[in-house]
Amino acid sequence: MRRGGIRPLVVRLHFYAGILVGPFLLLTALTGFLYALAPQIENALYRDTMFVESSGTTLPISQQVSAARESQPEGTLVAVRPAVGPGDTTRVLFDVPGLGESERLAVFVNPGNAAVTGELAAYGSSGALPFRTWLSHLHRSLHLGEPGRIYSELAASWLWLVALAGLVLWWTGRRTGSRWRVERSGSARRRTLSWHGVLGTWVILGMLFLSATGLTWSRFAGENVSELRASLNWKTPTVSTALTDADHAGHEGHTFPGGDVDPAVEEWDQTLQSARSAQLDGPVEIAAPKKAGTSFVVQEIGKAWPTQADAVAVDPMSGKVVDVLRFADYPIAAKLSRWGIDAHMGMLFGLVNQLLLLIVAGTIVAMVIWGYRMWWLRRPTRGHVRFGRPARRGAWREIPVLGVVVLLALAVGVGLFLPLFGISLAAFIVIDLVLGLYRWRTTAPAEQPESEELLV
């Protein structure tokens, strides 16, 4: 890439994004780093509730459900997650007043003797317990609710562009040493720049991945992603829970006056057996019928690779499997979404996945700090701390007209799809124009930088 034209603009964009969006990136990376460690911390904190000494025998699910119901007689039973293996407890999930959005009360039951070992709030499809839920909300919104989600969406919206712009600048700039190895000689700023550029090169794919998957959960961009998936028929499919008149004949004895279904305890045993017969061999959640005339839904919930996400609908009365959905039949976009979410949360490849997240998140933290350090090292020896210099006047005029049109079209298109990115980009441009105009009017020509190295 030639030294003029678009490069000064990329320099300026990378600089402003790094300076102004850096705090958001730092917070997101720090909280993501902690979240990657959450499963091990959670297991240690709630060990006495989650794990028991294996007795070698497992009572029927119906007995475990009965024990949980005695512990929570006022709660509405909504689902059961049978113990995954020896030493694990069964989770019986209830809707109870006072819980947060997407939270259910989990009653933990020893599968060997049906003793209740504890009760904890469980969040979302991952079943996160209070500590991991607290970290999740910290990472997502800083515990500020919906307004707090702006911070994480800004970080995800800019991370990909900051990373790509930095990569372009690092690999197209004038360098004497290797771009793959850190320089250990030279000025403090040059060494810092080397660390910043080299490690950014090594983790660029991880940064792009976290940015893309993070946007799927965001407030505004996430809605656009959902609408795009719906328009292209890329939504995650679900099993049909509706039963025919013949299927649900005789269910009247299992309904409350309000119409909600209260399955008999033996129906949980029958449903689990039917699901196992349908080759749902991994960890599962059995969801109770939501209303009269609907079925149980048994969904595999294993997050590790290879993905187990098959689901079946089971008639409560007969135990017949009335619908089957295999993960192998998901649209490719739905599969990619599932894999992306699980990998973002550190679950897809187990410990390896967690270690990779720790490395990428830790590197992002270091790169933000190094970026601010370079900014500090460029300060004047006297006077106030200044921003970096704006791109020199006339840089736009060196770009072909077609190039300008393409850049503007891309900026508008991406800004519409990622609204917070578009708004903040417009703000950066206004700030840059104001500062540039001010400095060009107040700085003598002899003092204006000729070397772009000063702009990095």
Coordinates of C-alpha atoms in Angstrom, one line a residue:
M1 CA 0.0 0.0 0.0
R2 CA 1.4 3.4 -0.9
R3 CA 2.3 5.8 1.8
G4 CA -0.3 8.4 0.8
G5 CA -4.0 8.2 0.1
I6 CA -5.9 5.9 2.4
R7 CA -3.1 5.0 4.8
P8 CA -3.2 8.2 6.8
L9 CA -7.0 7.8 7.2
V10 CA -6.5 4.2 8.4
V11 CA -3.9 5.5 10.9
R12 CA -6.3 8.1 12.2
L13 CA -9.2 5.6 12.4
H14 CA -7.1 3.1 14.3
F15 CA -5.8 5.8 16.6
Y16 CA -9.2 7.3 17.5
A17 CA -10.9 4.0 17.8
G18 CA -8.0 2.8 20.1
I19 CA -8.1 5.9 22.3
L20 CA -11.9 6.4 22.6
V21 CA -13.1 2.8 22.4
G22 CA -10.1 1.3 24.2
P23 CA -11.8 1.5 27.7
F24 CA -14.8 -0.5 26.4
L25 CA -12.5 -3.1 24.9
L26 CA -10.5 -3.2 28.1
L27 CA -13.6 -3.9 30.2
T28 CA -15.0 -6.4 27.9
A29 CA -11.7 -8.3 27.7
L30 CA -11.1 -8.3 31.4
T31 CA -14.7 -9.5 32.2
G32 CA -14.4 -12.1 29.4
F33 CA -11.1 -13.3 30.9
L34 CA -12.8 -13.9 34.2
Y35 CA -15.8 -15.6 32.6
A36 CA -13.5 -18.1 30.9
L37 CA -12.4 -19.2 34.4
A38 CA -16.0 -19.3 35.7
P39 CA -16.8 -23.0 35.3
Q40 CA -13.9 -24.2 37.6
I41 CA -14.7 -21.5 40.1
E42 CA -18.4 -22.4 40.1
N43 CA -17.6 -26.0 40.7
A44 CA -15.5 -25.1 43.7
L45 CA -18.0 -22.6 45.2
Y46 CA -21.0 -25.0 44.9
R47 CA -19.2 -28.3 45.3
D48 CA -21.4 -29.5 48.1
T49 CA -24.6 -28.7 46.2
M50 CA -23.5 -29.9 42.7
F51 CA -21.7 -33.1 43.6
V52 CA -22.2 -36.1 45.9
E53 CA -20.4 -39.3 46.7
S54 CA -21.6 -41.9 44.2
S55 CA -23.5 -44.8 45.7
G56 CA -23.5 -46.8 42.5
T57 CA -27.3 -46.8 42.2
T58 CA -29.7 -44.3 40.6
L59 CA -33.3 -43.8 41.7
P60 CA -36.0 -43.2 39.0
I61 CA -36.4 -39.6 38.0
S62 CA -39.9 -39.7 39.4
Q63 CA -38.6 -40.2 42.9
Q64 CA -36.1 -37.4 42.5
V65 CA -38.8 -35.1 41.2
S66 CA -41.1 -36.0 44.1
A67 CA -38.3 -35.0 46.6
A68 CA -37.8 -31.7 44.8
R69 CA -41.5 -31.0 44.9
E70 CA -41.6 -31.5 48.6
S71 CA -38.8 -29.0 48.9
Q72 CA -40.6 -26.5 46.7
P73 CA -44.4 -27.1 47.0
E74 CA -45.3 -23.6 45.8
G75 CA -43.1 -23.6 42.7
T76 CA -44.1 -24.5 39.2
L77 CA -42.2 -27.5 38.0
V78 CA -40.9 -26.7 34.5
A79 CA -38.0 -29.0 33.7
V80 CA -35.5 -31.6 34.9
R81 CA -31.9 -32.1 34.1
P82 CA -31.0 -35.7 35.1
A83 CA -27.5 -36.3 36.7
V84 CA -25.0 -36.5 33.9
G85 CA -22.7 -39.1 35.6
P86 CA -21.6 -40.7 38.9
G87 CA -21.2 -38.1 41.6
D88 CA -23.4 -35.5 39.8
T89 CA -26.7 -34.2 41.2
T90 CA -30.0 -33.9 39.3
R91 CA -31.4 -30.5 38.8
V92 CA -35.2 -30.1 39.1
L93 CA -36.1 -26.6 37.8
F94 CA -39.0 -24.5 39.1
D95 CA -40.5 -21.1 38.2
V96 CA -40.8 -19.2 41.5
P97 CA -41.6 -15.5 42.2
G98 CA -38.7 -13.1 42.7
L99 CA -36.2 -14.5 40.2
G100 CA -34.6 -12.5 37.4
E101 CA -35.3 -12.7 33.7
S102 CA -34.3 -16.1 32.3
E103 CA -33.7 -17.5 35.8
R104 CA -35.2 -20.6 37.3
L105 CA -34.8 -22.1 40.8
A106 CA -32.7 -25.3 40.6
V107 CA -33.3 -27.9 43.3
F108 CA -30.4 -30.2 43.5
V109 CA -31.2 -33.9 44.3
N110 CA -28.8 -36.7 45.1
P111 CA -29.8 -39.4 42.5
G112 CA -28.7 -42.2 44.8
N113 CA -31.1 -41.4 47.7
A114 CA -33.3 -38.5 46.5
A115 CA -31.9 -36.2 49.2
V116 CA -32.0 -32.5 48.4
T117 CA -28.5 -31.0 48.5
G118 CA -29.4 -27.4 48.0
E119 CA -31.2 -24.8 46.0
L120 CA -29.7 -22.2 43.6
A121 CA -30.9 -19.8 40.9
A122 CA -29.9 -21.1 37.4
Y123 CA -29.6 -18.7 34.5
G124 CA -30.3 -19.4 30.8
S125 CA -29.8 -22.5 28.7
S126 CA -26.3 -22.9 30.1
G127 CA -27.7 -23.4 33.6
A128 CA -25.2 -20.9 35.0
L129 CA -25.3 -20.6 38.8
P130 CA -25.2 -17.3 40.8
F131 CA -21.4 -16.6 40.5
R132 CA -21.2 -17.3 36.8
T133 CA -24.5 -15.4 36.3
W134 CA -23.0 -12.4 38.1
L135 CA -20.0 -12.6 35.8
S136 CA -22.1 -13.0 32.7
H137 CA -24.1 -9.8 33.5
L138 CA -20.9 -8.0 34.3
H139 CA -19.5 -8.9 30.9
R140 CA -22.7 -8.1 29.1
S141 CA -23.9 -4.9 30.8
L142 CA -21.8 -4.0 33.8
H143 CA -24.9 -4.8 35.9
L144 CA -26.5 -1.6 34.5
G145 CA -29.4 -3.4 32.7
E146 CA -30.3 -2.6 29.1
P147 CA -28.4 0.8 29.0
G148 CA -25.2 -1.0 30.1
R149 CA -25.3 -3.3 27.1
I150 CA -24.2 -0.3 25.0
Y151 CA -20.7 -0.7 26.3
S152 CA -20.3 -4.3 25.2
E153 CA -21.9 -3.6 21.8
L154 CA -19.6 -0.7 21.2
A155 CA -16.6 -3.0 22.0
A156 CA -17.8 -5.8 19.7
S157 CA -18.7 -3.3 16.9
W158 CA -15.3 -1.8 16.9
L159 CA -13.0 -4.7 17.8
W160 CA -13.0 -6.2 14.3
L161 CA -12.2 -2.8 12.6
V162 CA -9.5 -1.9 15.1
A163 CA -7.9 -5.3 14.7
L164 CA -8.0 -5.2 10.9
A165 CA -6.8 -1.6 10.7
G166 CA -3.9 -2.4 13.1
L167 CA -2.9 -5.4 11.1
V168 CA -2.8 -3.4 7.8
L169 CA -0.7 -0.7 9.4
W170 CA 1.7 -3.2 11.0
W171 CA 2.3 -5.2 7.8
T172 CA 2.5 -2.2 5.4
G173 CA 4.6 0.2 7.5
R174 CA 8.3 0.7 7.4
R175 CA 9.9 -1.9 9.7
T176 CA 13.5 -3.1 10.0
G177 CA 12.8 -6.2 12.1
S178 CA 10.5 -9.2 11.9
R179 CA 6.8 -8.7 12.0
W180 CA 6.4 -12.0 13.7
R181 CA 8.9 -11.6 16.5
V182 CA 9.0 -8.9 19.2
E183 CA 11.9 -6.4 19.0
R184 CA 13.9 -6.2 22.3
S185 CA 16.1 -3.3 21.3
G186 CA 15.4 0.3 20.4
S187 CA 13.4 3.0 22.1
A188 CA 10.7 2.3 24.6
R189 CA 8.0 3.3 22.1
R190 CA 9.4 1.1 19.4
R191 CA 9.6 -1.9 21.7
T192 CA 6.0 -1.2 22.9
L193 CA 4.9 -0.9 19.3
S194 CA 6.5 -4.2 18.5
W195 CA 4.7 -6.0 21.3
H196 CA 1.4 -4.4 20.2
G197 CA 1.8 -5.3 16.5
V198 CA 3.3 -8.8 16.9
L199 CA 0.8 -10.1 19.4
G200 CA -2.0 -8.5 17.5
T201 CA -1.0 -10.5 14.5
W202 CA -0.9 -13.7 16.4
V203 CA -4.4 -13.3 17.9
I204 CA -6.2 -11.5 15.0
L205 CA -8.4 -14.5 14.2
G206 CA -9.5 -14.8 17.8
M207 CA -10.4 -11.1 18.0
L208 CA -12.4 -11.3 14.8
F209 CA -14.2 -14.3 16.1
L210 CA -15.1 -12.7 19.5
S211 CA -16.3 -9.6 17.7
A212 CA -18.6 -11.5 15.3
T213 CA -20.1 -13.8 17.9
G214 CA -20.4 -11.0 20.5
L215 CA -22.5 -9.0 18.1
T216 CA -25.1 -11.8 17.8
W217 CA -26.0 -11.1 21.5
S218 CA -25.9 -7.3 21.3
R219 CA -28.9 -5.1 21.7
F220 CA -29.2 -3.3 18.3
A221 CA -26.9 -5.2 16.0
G222 CA -28.2 -8.4 17.4
E223 CA -31.7 -7.5 16.3
N224 CA -30.5 -7.0 12.8
V225 CA -28.7 -10.3 12.9
S226 CA -31.9 -12.0 14.0
E227 CA -33.9 -10.3 11.3
L228 CA -31.3 -11.3 8.6
R229 CA -31.4 -14.9 9.8
A230 CA -35.2 -15.0 9.8
S231 CA -35.4 -13.5 6.3
L232 CA -32.9 -16.1 4.9
N233 CA -34.7 -19.0 6.8
W234 CA -31.6 -19.5 9.0
K235 CA -33.3 -19.7 12.3
T236 CA -32.7 -22.6 14.7
P237 CA -35.5 -25.1 14.2
T238 CA -37.6 -26.5 17.0
V239 CA -39.6 -29.7 17.5
S240 CA -43.4 -29.5 17.2
T241 CA -45.1 -29.9 20.6
A242 CA -48.7 -30.0 19.5
L243 CA -50.6 -33.2 20.0
T244 CA -53.5 -34.6 18.1
D245 CA -56.9 -35.2 19.7
A246 CA -56.1 -38.9 19.7
D247 CA -52.7 -38.3 21.4
H248 CA -53.9 -36.2 24.3
A249 CA -57.2 -38.0 25.0
G250 CA -57.5 -38.5 28.7
H251 CA -55.2 -35.6 29.6
E252 CA -57.9 -33.8 31.4
G253 CA -56.9 -35.4 34.7
H254 CA -53.6 -33.7 34.5
T255 CA -54.7 -30.1 34.2
F256 CA -55.3 -27.3 36.6
P257 CA -58.3 -25.0 36.2
G258 CA -56.0 -22.5 34.4
G259 CA -55.1 -25.1 31.9
D260 CA -51.5 -25.6 32.8
V261 CA -50.2 -29.2 32.8
D262 CA -49.0 -30.9 35.9
P263 CA -47.4 -34.1 34.7
A264 CA -47.7 -37.1 37.0
V265 CA -44.3 -38.1 38.4
E266 CA -44.2 -41.4 36.5
E267 CA -44.5 -39.6 33.2
W268 CA -41.0 -38.2 33.7
D269 CA -39.5 -41.7 33.9
Q270 CA -41.4 -42.7 30.8
T271 CA -40.4 -39.6 28.9
L272 CA -36.7 -40.0 29.7
Q273 CA -36.8 -43.7 28.6
S274 CA -38.4 -42.7 25.3
A275 CA -35.8 -40.1 24.7
R276 CA -33.0 -42.5 25.4
S277 CA -34.6 -45.0 23.0
A278 CA -34.5 -42.2 20.3
Q279 CA -30.7 -42.0 20.7
L280 CA -30.5 -38.9 22.9
D281 CA -27.6 -40.3 24.8
G282 CA -25.9 -37.1 26.2
P283 CA -26.9 -34.7 28.9
V284 CA -30.5 -33.7 28.5
E285 CA -33.2 -31.3 29.8
I286 CA -36.7 -32.6 30.0
A287 CA -39.2 -29.7 29.7
A288 CA -42.7 -30.2 31.0
P289 CA -45.7 -29.5 28.7
K290 CA -46.5 -25.8 28.7
K291 CA -50.2 -26.3 28.4
A292 CA -52.8 -28.9 27.8
G293 CA -52.5 -30.7 24.5
T294 CA -48.7 -30.3 24.2
S295 CA -45.9 -32.7 24.7
F296 CA -42.8 -33.0 26.8
V297 CA -39.6 -31.8 25.0
V298 CA -36.4 -33.5 25.7
Q299 CA -33.4 -31.5 24.4
E300 CA -29.7 -32.6 24.5
I301 CA -27.8 -29.8 26.2
G302 CA -24.2 -31.0 25.9
K303 CA -22.0 -28.1 24.7
A304 CA -18.8 -30.0 24.0
W305 CA -17.6 -31.2 20.6
P306 CA -19.0 -33.1 18.8
T307 CA -22.2 -31.2 19.3
Q308 CA -25.2 -33.1 20.8
A309 CA -28.3 -31.0 20.3
D310 CA -30.9 -33.5 19.2
A311 CA -34.5 -33.0 20.5
V312 CA -37.7 -35.1 20.7
A313 CA -41.3 -34.4 21.6
V314 CA -42.9 -37.1 23.7
D315 CA -46.6 -37.6 24.4
P316 CA -47.0 -37.5 28.2
M317 CA -49.7 -40.2 28.3
S318 CA -48.3 -42.9 26.0
G319 CA -44.6 -42.1 26.0
K320 CA -44.6 -42.1 22.2
V321 CA -42.1 -39.9 20.4
V322 CA -44.2 -37.7 18.2
D323 CA -41.5 -35.5 16.7
V324 CA -37.7 -35.7 16.3
L325 CA -35.2 -33.0 15.4
R326 CA -31.6 -34.0 14.7
F327 CA -28.8 -31.5 14.9
A328 CA -27.5 -33.0 11.7
D329 CA -30.6 -31.6 10.0
Y330 CA -30.1 -28.0 11.2
P331 CA -29.4 -25.4 8.5
I332 CA -25.7 -24.6 8.3
A333 CA -26.3 -21.1 9.6
A334 CA -28.0 -22.5 12.7
K335 CA -25.1 -24.9 13.3
L336 CA -22.6 -22.1 12.9
S337 CA -24.5 -20.0 15.4
R338 CA -24.6 -22.8 17.9
W339 CA -20.9 -23.5 17.5
G340 CA -20.0 -19.8 17.7
I341 CA -22.0 -19.2 20.9
D342 CA -20.6 -22.3 22.6
A343 CA -17.0 -21.4 21.6
H344 CA -17.5 -17.8 22.7
M345 CA -18.5 -19.1 26.1
G346 CA -15.5 -21.5 26.3
M347 CA -17.6 -24.7 26.2
L348 CA -17.2 -26.1 22.7
F349 CA -13.7 -27.6 23.1
G350 CA -13.6 -27.8 26.9
L351 CA -10.3 -26.8 28.6
V352 CA -8.6 -26.0 25.3
N353 CA -11.4 -23.6 24.4
Q354 CA -11.0 -21.9 27.8
L355 CA -7.3 -21.5 27.5
L356 CA -7.6 -20.0 24.0
L357 CA -10.1 -17.5 25.4
L358 CA -7.8 -16.6 28.2
I359 CA -5.0 -16.0 25.8
V360 CA -7.0 -13.8 23.4
A361 CA -8.7 -11.8 26.2
G362 CA -5.4 -11.4 28.1
T363 CA -3.7 -10.2 24.9
I364 CA -6.5 -7.7 24.1
V365 CA -6.0 -6.3 27.7
A366 CA -2.2 -6.0 27.1
M367 CA -2.7 -4.4 23.7
V368 CA -5.0 -1.7 25.0
I369 CA -2.5 -0.9 27.7
W370 CA 0.4 -0.8 25.2
G371 CA -1.7 1.4 23.0
Y372 CA -2.2 3.9 25.7
R373 CA 1.5 3.7 26.7
M374 CA 2.5 4.6 23.1
W375 CA 0.1 7.5 23.3
W376 CA 1.8 8.6 26.5
L377 CA 5.3 8.2 25.2
R378 CA 4.4 10.5 22.3
R379 CA 3.4 13.3 24.6
P380 CA 5.3 16.6 24.5
T381 CA 8.0 17.0 27.1
R382 CA 6.4 20.3 28.1
G383 CA 2.8 21.5 28.1
H384 CA -0.4 19.5 28.0
V385 CA -1.0 16.0 26.8
R386 CA -2.1 16.0 23.2
F387 CA -4.0 13.8 20.9
G388 CA -2.2 12.3 17.9
R389 CA -1.9 14.5 14.8
P390 CA -4.7 14.3 12.3
A391 CA -4.1 12.9 8.8
R392 CA -2.5 15.6 6.7
R393 CA -4.7 17.8 4.5
G394 CA -5.4 16.5 1.1
A395 CA -5.3 12.8 2.0
W396 CA -8.8 12.2 0.7
R397 CA -7.9 13.9 -2.6
E398 CA -5.2 11.3 -3.2
I399 CA -7.8 8.5 -3.2
P400 CA -9.5 7.8 -6.6
V401 CA -13.1 8.9 -6.7
L402 CA -14.3 5.3 -7.1
G403 CA -12.3 4.4 -3.9
V404 CA -14.0 7.2 -2.0
V405 CA -17.4 6.1 -3.1
V406 CA -16.7 2.5 -2.2
L407 CA -15.5 3.5 1.3
L408 CA -18.5 5.7 1.9
A409 CA -20.9 3.0 0.8
L410 CA -19.2 0.5 3.0
A411 CA -19.2 2.9 6.0
V412 CA -23.0 3.6 5.5
G413 CA -23.9 -0.1 5.0
V414 CA -21.9 -1.3 8.0
G415 CA -23.2 1.7 10.1
L416 CA -26.8 0.8 9.3
F417 CA -26.3 -2.9 10.2
L418 CA -24.2 -2.0 13.3
P419 CA -26.0 1.2 14.6
L420 CA -23.7 2.0 17.5
F421 CA -20.7 1.6 15.2
G422 CA -22.3 4.0 12.7
I423 CA -23.1 6.6 15.3
S424 CA -19.7 6.5 17.0
L425 CA -17.9 6.5 13.6
A426 CA -19.8 9.7 12.6
A427 CA -18.8 11.2 16.0
F428 CA -15.1 10.3 15.3
I429 CA -15.2 11.9 11.9
V430 CA -16.7 15.1 13.3
I431 CA -14.1 15.2 16.1
D432 CA -11.3 14.6 13.7
L433 CA -12.4 17.3 11.3
V434 CA -12.7 19.8 14.2
L435 CA -9.3 19.0 15.6
G436 CA -7.7 18.9 12.1
L437 CA -9.2 22.3 11.2
Y438 CA -8.0 23.8 14.5
R439 CA -4.5 22.5 14.2
W440 CA -4.0 23.4 10.6
R441 CA -5.0 26.9 11.4
T442 CA -2.8 27.2 14.5
T443 CA 0.3 25.2 13.5
A444 CA 3.0 26.7 11.3
P445 CA 3.7 24.7 8.1
A446 CA 7.2 23.9 9.3
E447 CA 5.8 22.3 12.4
Q448 CA 3.5 20.0 10.6
P449 CA 4.6 16.3 10.4
E450 CA 5.9 15.0 7.2
S451 CA 6.6 11.5 8.4
E452 CA 3.6 9.2 8.8
E453 CA 5.7 7.3 11.4
L454 CA 4.7 10.0 13.8
L455 CA 1.1 9.3 13.2
V456 CA 1.2 5.6 14.3

